[in-house]
Short mmCIF file of C-alpha atoms in Angstrom, two decimals:
data_model
loop_
_atom_site.label_atom_id
_atom_site.label_comp_id
_atom_site.label_asym_id
_atom_site.label_seq_id
_atom_site.Cartn_x
_atom_site.Cartn_y
_atom_site.Cartn_z
CA UNK I 1 -28.70 -23.87 -13.17
CA UNK I 2 -27.95 -20.25 -12.33
CA UNK I 3 -24.76 -19.70 -10.34
CA UNK I 4 -25.09 -17.37 -7.34
CA UNK I 5 -23.58 -13.95 -7.91
CA UNK I 6 -20.83 -12.79 -5.60
CA UNK I 7 -21.45 -9.37 -4.10
CA UNK I 8 -18.94 -6.79 -5.44
CA UNK I 9 -18.24 -5.79 -1.85
CA UNK I 10 -17.38 -9.37 -0.85
CA UNK I 11 -15.33 -9.83 -4.02
CA UNK I 12 -13.35 -6.69 -3.21
CA UNK I 13 -12.69 -7.94 0.33
CA UNK I 14 -11.40 -11.24 -1.05
CA UNK I 15 -9.19 -9.38 -3.49
CA UNK I 16 -7.77 -7.12 -0.79
CA UNK I 17 -7.19 -10.07 1.54
CA UNK I 18 -5.39 -12.11 -1.13
CA UNK I 19 -3.21 -9.22 -2.23
CA UNK I 20 -2.25 -8.51 1.38
CA UNK I 21 -1.48 -12.21 1.91
CA UNK I 22 0.63 -12.45 -1.22
CA UNK I 23 2.63 -9.34 -0.33
CA UNK I 24 3.19 -10.50 3.26
CA UNK I 25 4.42 -13.92 2.14
CA UNK I 26 6.50 -12.46 -0.69
CA UNK I 27 8.14 -9.97 1.68
CA UNK I 28 9.30 -12.83 3.88
CA UNK I 29 10.68 -14.83 0.94
CA UNK I 30 12.35 -11.85 -0.72
CA UNK I 31 13.95 -10.78 2.56
CA UNK I 32 15.42 -14.27 3.06
CA UNK I 33 16.36 -15.23 -0.50
CA UNK I 34 16.64 -11.97 -2.37
CA UNK I 35 14.94 -11.18 -5.65
CA UNK I 36 16.87 -13.67 -7.79
CA UNK I 37 16.40 -16.55 -5.36
CA UNK I 38 12.62 -16.09 -5.02
CA UNK I 39 10.17 -18.05 -7.15
CA UNK I 40 6.49 -17.40 -7.77
CA UNK I 41 5.78 -21.06 -7.08
CA UNK I 42 7.19 -20.73 -3.56
CA UNK I 43 5.14 -17.62 -2.87
CA UNK I 44 2.01 -19.46 -4.03
CA UNK I 45 2.80 -22.49 -1.89
CA UNK I 46 3.41 -20.47 1.28
CA UNK I 47 0.33 -18.34 0.65
CA UNK I 48 -1.68 -21.54 0.07
CA UNK I 49 -3.00 -20.18 -3.20
CA UNK I 50 -2.87 -21.68 -6.68
CA UNK I 51 -0.01 -20.28 -8.75
CA UNK I 52 -2.59 -19.01 -11.25
CA UNK I 53 -4.10 -16.86 -8.50
CA UNK I 54 -0.78 -15.09 -8.00
CA UNK I 55 -0.69 -14.19 -11.68
CA UNK I 56 -4.31 -13.06 -11.46
CA UNK I 57 -3.27 -10.27 -9.11
CA UNK I 58 0.31 -9.67 -10.27
CA UNK I 59 1.69 -10.07 -13.78
CA UNK I 60 5.24 -10.89 -12.67
CA UNK I 61 7.66 -11.30 -9.80
CA UNK I 62 8.91 -7.78 -10.53
CA UNK I 63 5.42 -6.38 -10.02
CA UNK I 64 5.11 -8.10 -6.62
CA UNK I 65 8.50 -6.74 -5.60
CA UNK I 66 7.55 -3.25 -6.76
CA UNK I 67 4.29 -3.40 -4.79
CA UNK I 68 6.24 -4.23 -1.63
CA UNK I 69 8.53 -1.24 -2.23
CA UNK I 70 5.50 1.00 -2.76
CA UNK I 71 3.93 -0.19 0.48
CA UNK I 72 7.11 0.63 2.38
CA UNK I 73 7.41 4.08 0.80
CA UNK I 74 3.78 4.76 1.70
CA UNK I 75 4.60 3.99 5.33
CA UNK I 76 7.50 6.43 5.25
CA UNK I 77 5.27 9.04 3.63
CA UNK I 78 2.84 8.68 6.52
CA UNK I 79 5.63 9.37 9.02
CA UNK I 80 6.66 12.46 7.03
CA UNK I 81 3.21 14.00 7.44
CA UNK I 82 4.41 15.03 10.90
CA UNK I 83 6.81 17.54 9.28
CA UNK I 84 4.49 20.49 8.58
CA UNK I 85 5.16 24.22 8.55
CA UNK I 86 2.21 24.92 10.87
CA UNK I 87 3.70 22.82 13.67
CA UNK I 88 6.33 23.57 16.27
CA UNK I 89 9.65 22.11 15.04
CA UNK I 90 10.32 20.26 18.29
CA UNK I 91 6.92 18.55 18.26
CA UNK I 92 7.12 17.73 14.56
CA UNK I 93 10.60 16.23 14.75
CA UNK I 94 9.75 14.27 17.90
CA UNK I 95 6.63 12.77 16.30
CA UNK I 96 8.44 12.03 13.03
CA UNK I 97 11.27 10.20 14.77
CA UNK I 98 8.86 8.14 16.87
CA UNK I 99 6.65 7.33 13.86
CA UNK I 100 9.66 6.28 11.80
CA UNK I 101 10.98 4.03 14.55
CA UNK I 102 7.53 2.57 15.14
CA UNK I 103 7.18 1.71 11.46
CA UNK I 104 10.63 0.12 11.48
CA UNK I 105 9.74 -1.92 14.55
CA UNK I 106 6.50 -3.21 12.99
CA UNK I 107 7.93 -3.80 9.49
CA UNK I 108 11.54 -4.96 9.90
CA UNK I 109 11.46 -7.29 6.87
CA UNK I 110 10.39 -4.50 4.52
CA UNK I 111 13.05 -2.18 5.89
CA UNK I 112 15.81 -4.77 5.48
CA UNK I 113 14.56 -5.64 2.00
CA UNK I 114 14.71 -1.99 0.97
CA UNK I 115 18.22 -1.65 2.37
CA UNK I 116 19.30 -4.73 0.42
CA UNK I 117 17.71 -3.32 -2.74
CA UNK I 118 19.64 -0.06 -2.39
CA UNK I 119 22.93 -1.82 -1.63
CA UNK I 120 22.49 -3.87 -4.81
CA UNK I 121 22.08 -0.75 -6.90
CA UNK I 122 18.31 -0.18 -6.71
CA UNK I 123 17.74 -2.51 -9.65
CA UNK I 124 13.99 -2.76 -9.16
CA UNK I 125 13.19 0.58 -7.57
CA UNK I 126 11.25 2.29 -10.34
CA UNK I 127 12.11 5.73 -11.67
CA UNK I 128 8.66 6.82 -10.52
CA UNK I 129 9.35 5.67 -6.95
CA UNK I 130 12.77 7.34 -6.91
CA UNK I 131 11.29 10.58 -8.24
CA UNK I 132 8.56 10.40 -5.58
CA UNK I 133 11.13 9.98 -2.82
CA UNK I 134 13.19 12.91 -4.11
CA UNK I 135 10.10 15.11 -4.25
CA UNK I 136 9.07 14.09 -0.73
CA UNK I 137 12.55 14.95 0.53
CA UNK I 138 12.51 18.31 -1.24
CA UNK I 139 9.04 19.13 0.10
CA UNK I 140 9.90 18.44 3.73
CA UNK I 141 13.41 19.88 3.50
CA UNK I 142 11.67 23.11 2.45
CA UNK I 143 9.70 23.01 5.71
CA UNK I 144 12.94 22.71 7.68
CA UNK I 145 14.39 25.62 5.70
CA UNK I 146 11.34 27.73 6.54
CA UNK I 147 11.75 26.99 10.25
CA UNK I 148 15.40 28.02 9.98
CA UNK I 149 14.51 31.32 8.26
CA UNK I 150 11.97 32.00 10.99
CA UNK I 151 14.64 31.46 13.64
CA UNK I 152 12.84 28.43 15.05
CA UNK I 153 15.69 26.03 14.23
CA UNK I 154 19.45 26.21 14.08
CA UNK I 155 20.98 26.82 10.64
CA UNK I 156 21.67 23.27 9.52
CA UNK I 157 21.50 21.43 6.20
CA UNK I 158 17.97 19.95 6.04
CA UNK I 159 18.95 17.13 3.69
CA UNK I 160 21.78 15.96 5.90
CA UNK I 161 19.40 16.11 8.87
CA UNK I 162 17.00 13.74 7.08
CA UNK I 163 19.84 11.40 6.12
CA UNK I 164 20.91 11.29 9.77
CA UNK I 165 17.36 10.58 10.93
CA UNK I 166 16.88 7.85 8.33
CA UNK I 167 20.16 6.23 9.39
CA UNK I 168 19.37 6.23 13.09
CA UNK I 169 15.75 5.09 12.81
CA UNK I 170 16.39 2.29 10.32
CA UNK I 171 19.61 0.91 11.82
CA UNK I 172 17.72 -1.07 14.46
CA UNK I 173 16.07 -3.30 11.88
CA UNK I 174 18.47 -3.11 8.93
CA UNK I 175 21.48 -4.04 11.08
CA UNK I 176 19.72 -5.78 13.94
CA UNK I 177 22.61 -8.13 14.89
CA UNK I 178 24.92 -5.14 15.41
CA UNK I 179 22.26 -3.27 17.35
CA UNK I 180 21.71 -6.32 19.56
CA UNK I 181 25.44 -6.61 20.23
CA UNK I 182 25.62 -2.95 21.18
CA UNK I 183 22.61 -3.28 23.48
CA UNK I 184 23.75 -6.59 24.94
CA UNK I 185 20.51 -8.36 24.07
CA UNK I 186 19.42 -11.21 21.82
CA UNK I 187 16.47 -9.33 20.35
CA UNK I 188 15.40 -5.72 20.17
CA UNK I 189 12.41 -5.31 22.46
CA UNK I 190 9.73 -2.61 22.42
CA UNK I 191 11.42 -1.05 25.46
CA UNK I 192 14.63 -0.78 23.42
CA UNK I 193 12.78 1.06 20.66
CA UNK I 194 11.30 3.39 23.26
CA UNK I 195 14.77 4.10 24.64
CA UNK I 196 16.08 4.63 21.10
CA UNK I 197 13.30 7.13 20.35
CA UNK I 198 13.97 9.01 23.57
CA UNK I 199 17.73 9.15 22.93
CA UNK I 200 17.42 10.23 19.29
CA UNK I 201 14.77 12.85 20.09
CA UNK I 202 16.74 14.35 22.99
CA UNK I 203 19.97 14.43 20.99
CA UNK I 204 18.44 15.96 17.86
CA UNK I 205 16.33 18.57 19.64
CA UNK I 206 19.24 19.65 21.84
CA UNK I 207 21.22 20.32 18.68
CA UNK I 208 18.68 21.99 16.41
CA UNK I 209 16.17 23.88 18.59
CA UNK I 210 17.68 27.21 19.80
CA UNK I 211 17.52 27.86 23.54
CA UNK I 212 15.13 24.99 24.11
CA UNK I 213 15.59 21.93 26.34
CA UNK I 214 15.24 18.54 24.68
CA UNK I 215 11.71 17.19 24.83
CA UNK I 216 11.17 13.47 25.62
#
C-alpha cells in the first residue's frame, strides 16, 4: 500500500507551527523556572507533543533557549529600523520608543527572561548574538552621531542615550511589580503603556532636539 505524500508546503507549515509552539511554551517555562529548573519533558508535556518531537526540531535545551534569545533580539532589531539617517531625528526617536514599548508590552516574558539571563552573567547568550548586538548599537549610534554633526540633535553621547532608552522601555515588563506600585495599579494596562510612551518621547525630545517642542 502506498502512503500518501505530504505536500512540502503543508509539511513546512506544520514545522513552523510546531517550532512556534515549542518556543512559546518554553518561554513560559524558562521565565518561571529559569534555565536550570526547566526540563525538556515539561516543555513537551505542555506543548502536547511527544518528547521525541522536541528533539526533532531542537538538539538540546540550550538550543531552544538560544532560539528564544534570537527571537527577542530580532524584535529589537525591528524597532531599531526606525533609527535611519534619512529620517528626522524627532520622528525616528518617537517611533523607536513606541515600537520598543509595544514589543515589551506584547512580549513581557521574553523581556524578563533576557533580563534574568544578563543578571546571571549571560551564560547562554552566544558570542555571535553579543557581537550582533554590539554591531547594531554601533550602527545606530553612528546615525545619532551624524544627526549631531548636522546640528539636528544636541551633542550627547549616543551610547548612553540608547542605554537610557533601553532602561525606560524595558522597565515596565522587567520590573512590573515596581512599575505597578509606582502607577498605583495591579496590572499595567495598554493605556499605561501609551502614557509611558508619551512621557518618554516628550522628555527625550525636549532634551535632545534643539529649539524644537516635544512631539507626542
